């Protein structure tokens, strides 16, 4: 089997086999005291479902690809650790974890999986990592020894677990070494953590293979019998690649976060923003051409709130319980910015320690008053039994004992790891080192003075290290963002929920991800992901308020007849009345009108409309998505409806088609007339709700040789505040 030639299974979710829970998975559940019984049961059900969609280890050669979607820092690591354990219980002999693109991510995953599976005291596993000296002959011999035990039916055979950096040299070395083994009858699970990053083919549009992608294909080709499962919180990239790509998912799962999870809805709803979000003014964002000489006021405010939270934690004894408090400062990528913020933070720490330690210092009372204001702000959202005087007595220790760490490769060739057990309180400063996948323990205060970059929605969301399991100390959390980032995160939260809801519903109906039609709500300023990986052709609605109408509603006489029946049904079923303003003439009167129709009741009629022309269909689909969403958010919302002339009203109106191929209708909307005070059909709208208009015309071809009778045209008007941009797969 050559690189890139992977046999893909055709199984659907309903065809899955039935994994059995054994010692490894049971041990993982029993050792995790932080989970409630309901959460343990949910983990069991979801993990079993994922593995049942993977290849059956007892069948012949086969391979497939899965996509597991969680939220940022919502427990994806526990899910794939559970999947690893359950795979062991069901005779998977080899598990490979592709654990990130930086050393700190790989080390984090290695330590976590080693701890969760209790590998130091559990003889069910043979653990290897490519980090230190790569994967060499000695490791290969030990892998072969365990696989031989499996082949002989030895009940003490251990599952081989290899942690590999998702980097082309590591992948190439691992693939070359494993090619020396006979893996034909070795059921294998490959887990790709942060599966939307690095491994996706970034040269797809050039019909070439990017290096890391090619290495992943080469690795997969070594295993005739395997499942490749991508885990991510941002699934846009793997869902927008070509369906025939071997990394395009066959099956999927949307994970349910635990009870203590705090995510986008908590922070970026209107109520959440008032409580937890602080604005960094544009004037406080460092200008690389004119670097500031002193720290912005918002940074000092964030530091004070963080230290107050640390002091409260010390008073509560959180440090003695093995917990952490941390602050994240996430400026732009250039390391010079990191150094600048590092100097500011260290200087503030040094100055404040000196002032707090000296009651006679001329700034002592002034600084205490500033901390008092920060405390008052935090206690609006956090229930605390301590007075400010008690907190103030602990402030010096809180500031003095906080460790400050720059997370980048400025001074070394590798991003440093954090010794969370060594210190209670941390301030971390960095760019990529604080990006996707890295867990910031006990994070309370985040400060992010940076732009949204090129506006890729998945990249923006991966910066949200402030999401996670923090319900117990949510009130201490504060997030400082630019207005641009606040808007981007707010929109992404809506975008995220629309994807998850659509995929979850699709999968619950027993269908596969291959046949899920890709649809996204996304703000005009954002893109789903990097364009280099997108091969599916996507339609984008215009993303702004105003009128939307089909361009070619007259194409196909059968569809015109069906739409005519829909129009007649609306006129029969809804309570409509004649409408006119003073001065309007007979031709300007609206024969049928209502401004109080239930949108939920109207939607099934509007949704049944059909169009031959692809772009009309796509526009109609985008309208339905937005309208469905409005109803879901406000079930009692109403709409306005105007029905204009047509044979049913006793008034025949004629419009001409232009000479385009295909032809378009000239002057769909009746114009205004100042003499009669008629504003024109375009102006007949509601300012606060959706407006529908039904126009029925006899259409004359441009050569005047043919007349198309009674063609219904439905136009829809969205106020600006209700419109959203929709991306739909063509």
XYZ file of C-alpha atoms in Angstrom, residues 369-621:
253
model
C -7.451 52.725 46.958
C -6.855 51.434 43.428
C -6.899 47.863 44.741
C -10.074 48.692 46.691
C -11.780 49.717 43.435
C -10.604 46.500 41.762
C -11.924 44.475 44.696
C -15.276 46.239 44.543
C -15.503 45.356 40.837
C -14.720 41.681 41.392
C -17.079 41.292 44.336
C -19.982 42.343 42.139
C -19.672 38.931 40.465
C -17.921 36.780 43.104
C -19.374 35.829 46.468
C -16.655 36.358 49.042
C -16.723 36.287 52.854
C -13.610 38.414 53.224
C -13.487 42.178 53.750
C -11.190 44.404 51.722
C -8.993 44.873 54.796
C -8.436 41.097 54.984
C -7.731 40.951 51.243
C -5.367 43.937 51.487
C -3.351 42.168 54.198
C -2.736 39.343 51.695
C -1.945 41.499 48.663
C 1.812 41.687 49.205
C 2.072 37.890 49.303
C -0.187 37.625 46.236
C 1.984 39.994 44.197
C 5.328 38.835 45.525
C 4.739 35.091 45.023
C 3.414 35.340 41.457
C 5.723 33.834 38.830
C 6.022 35.580 35.450
C 6.842 33.517 32.377
C 7.314 34.446 28.734
C 6.022 31.643 26.486
C 7.897 31.773 23.199
C 11.237 30.737 21.713
C 12.979 34.106 22.094
C 15.739 32.878 24.399
C 15.628 29.142 23.668
C 14.796 26.949 20.728
C 11.766 25.523 22.521
C 8.736 26.999 24.253
C 9.176 26.462 28.015
C 6.813 24.232 29.962
C 5.023 25.525 33.059
C 5.592 23.890 36.438
C 2.018 24.311 37.654
C 2.711 22.355 40.840
C 5.712 24.523 41.677
C 3.843 27.813 42.030
C 0.256 28.787 42.823
C 0.084 32.029 40.860
C 1.327 32.671 37.304
C 1.337 35.441 34.703
C 1.991 34.045 31.220
C 2.967 36.266 28.286
C 3.182 35.001 24.722
C 1.708 34.470 21.270
C 1.668 31.041 19.626
C 2.717 29.454 22.915
C -0.635 30.555 24.388
C -2.648 29.626 21.326
C -4.654 26.536 20.476
C -4.447 23.474 22.661
C -2.479 24.927 25.558
C -4.293 24.731 28.899
C -3.766 27.685 31.208
C -4.543 26.290 34.672
C -6.825 28.384 36.872
C -7.016 31.217 34.359
C -8.951 34.185 35.739
C -7.761 37.325 33.915
C -6.992 37.530 30.188
C -5.512 40.542 28.417
C -5.472 40.423 24.619
C -4.359 43.685 22.928
C -4.212 42.360 19.380
C -6.165 42.500 16.134
C -8.243 39.688 14.656
C -5.595 39.266 11.942
C -6.907 37.985 8.618
C -10.250 37.137 10.224
C -10.254 33.326 10.125
C -12.977 32.368 12.569
C -11.311 29.132 13.688
C -8.039 30.895 14.562
C -9.859 33.579 16.551
C -11.777 31.019 18.582
C -8.660 28.979 19.354
C -7.265 31.999 21.206
C -10.073 31.641 23.754
C -7.941 30.071 26.463
C -10.343 31.790 28.894
C -12.977 29.101 28.245
C -12.871 25.994 30.435
C -14.015 24.334 33.643
C -14.185 27.319 35.958
C -17.796 27.585 37.151
C -16.600 27.668 40.757
C -14.521 30.820 40.274
C -16.271 32.392 37.275
C -16.885 35.584 39.245
C -13.128 36.233 39.416
C -12.765 36.083 35.635
C -12.207 39.200 33.544
C -11.401 39.326 29.830
C -9.810 42.458 28.355
C -10.287 42.696 24.586
C -10.304 45.269 21.820
C -13.714 46.172 20.416
C -12.754 44.317 17.249
C -12.105 41.121 19.207
C -15.240 41.479 21.309
C -17.304 41.674 18.122
C -15.417 38.737 16.586
C -15.880 36.459 19.612
C -19.537 37.453 19.967
C -20.206 36.550 16.360
C -18.194 33.356 16.599
C -20.294 32.116 19.512
C -23.408 32.343 17.318
C -21.516 30.753 14.427
C -20.278 27.928 16.677
C -23.742 27.056 17.947
C -25.248 26.986 14.456
C -22.620 24.476 13.277
C -22.965 22.218 16.305
C -26.764 22.246 16.253
C -26.873 21.427 12.547
C -24.290 18.627 12.762
C -25.781 17.108 15.923
C -29.252 16.998 14.382
C -27.869 15.503 11.170
C -25.976 12.757 13.012
C -28.911 11.966 15.299
C -30.920 11.231 12.159
C -28.463 8.413 11.422
C -26.638 10.122 8.552
C -22.916 10.588 7.957
C -20.782 13.699 7.821
C -20.090 12.989 4.157
C -23.663 13.945 3.270
C -24.012 16.901 5.664
C -24.486 20.049 3.628
C -21.996 22.610 4.909
C -23.754 25.744 6.186
C -22.374 28.531 8.383
C -23.624 31.739 9.934
C -20.681 34.119 9.915
C -20.165 37.854 10.181
C -19.133 39.812 7.086
C -15.691 40.476 8.578
C -14.853 36.800 9.188
C -14.058 33.718 7.096
C -14.614 30.128 8.284
C -10.964 29.104 7.878
C -7.837 29.626 5.777
C -8.717 29.674 2.091
C -5.789 27.439 1.090
C -7.518 24.306 2.425
C -11.041 24.967 1.125
C -11.967 22.923 -1.929
C -15.741 22.824 -1.513
C -17.359 25.703 -3.370
C -19.273 27.900 -0.949
C -22.064 30.397 -1.640
C -22.117 33.534 0.529
C -25.283 35.520 1.146
C -24.833 39.284 1.005
C -24.761 39.732 4.776
C -26.568 43.069 4.917
C -30.164 44.159 5.322
C -32.498 45.013 2.472
C -34.530 43.258 -0.194
C -33.831 39.746 -1.467
C -35.762 38.287 -4.400
C -35.175 35.402 -6.819
C -33.570 36.506 -10.073
C -35.112 33.813 -12.303
C -38.409 32.747 -10.628
C -40.027 32.131 -14.012
C -37.669 29.315 -15.054
C -39.420 25.901 -15.247
C -43.206 25.939 -15.674
C -43.742 23.039 -13.240
C -42.013 24.894 -10.398
C -43.897 28.091 -11.272
C -47.164 26.165 -10.960
C -46.139 24.753 -7.558
C -45.130 28.211 -6.292
C -48.462 29.561 -7.551
C -50.261 26.963 -5.407
C -48.161 28.028 -2.411
C -49.156 31.659 -3.017
C -52.833 30.711 -3.208
C -52.550 28.674 0.004
C -51.122 31.699 1.843
C -53.992 33.859 0.616
C -56.501 31.245 1.822
C -54.993 30.356 5.183
C -54.051 33.718 6.691
C -56.323 36.523 7.854
C -55.542 39.288 5.336
C -57.240 42.569 4.545
C -57.062 45.380 2.009
C -54.618 48.166 2.808
C -54.191 51.675 1.382
C -53.011 55.072 2.541
C -54.924 58.308 1.845
C -54.443 59.473 -1.739
C -53.504 56.095 -3.226
C -55.338 55.195 -6.431
C -57.032 51.857 -7.130
C -53.946 50.318 -8.742
C -51.857 51.210 -5.723
C -54.086 49.564 -3.122
C -52.711 46.421 -1.496
C -55.404 43.733 -1.987
C -54.144 41.534 0.866
C -52.052 42.633 3.852
C -51.215 41.814 7.474
C -48.547 43.066 9.854
C -49.162 40.442 12.546
C -48.627 37.022 10.947
C -46.782 34.477 13.067
C -43.408 33.925 11.416
C -43.360 30.330 12.685
C -46.697 29.658 10.933
C -45.655 31.444 7.741
C -42.302 29.652 7.345
C -43.596 26.244 6.148
C -45.280 27.968 3.195
C -42.255 30.073 2.335
C -39.984 27.072 2.757
C -41.920 25.055 0.177
C -40.989 27.423 -2.671
C -38.825 25.888 -5.392
C -36.506 27.383 -7.991
C -34.670 25.918 -10.933
C -31.773 28.368 -10.941
C -28.984 27.252 -8.496
C -28.241 30.707 -7.073
C -31.951 31.318 -6.437
C -32.063 28.018 -4.542
C -28.990 28.901 -2.514
C -30.336 32.358 -1.676
C -33.633 30.765 -0.639
C -31.763 28.267 1.567
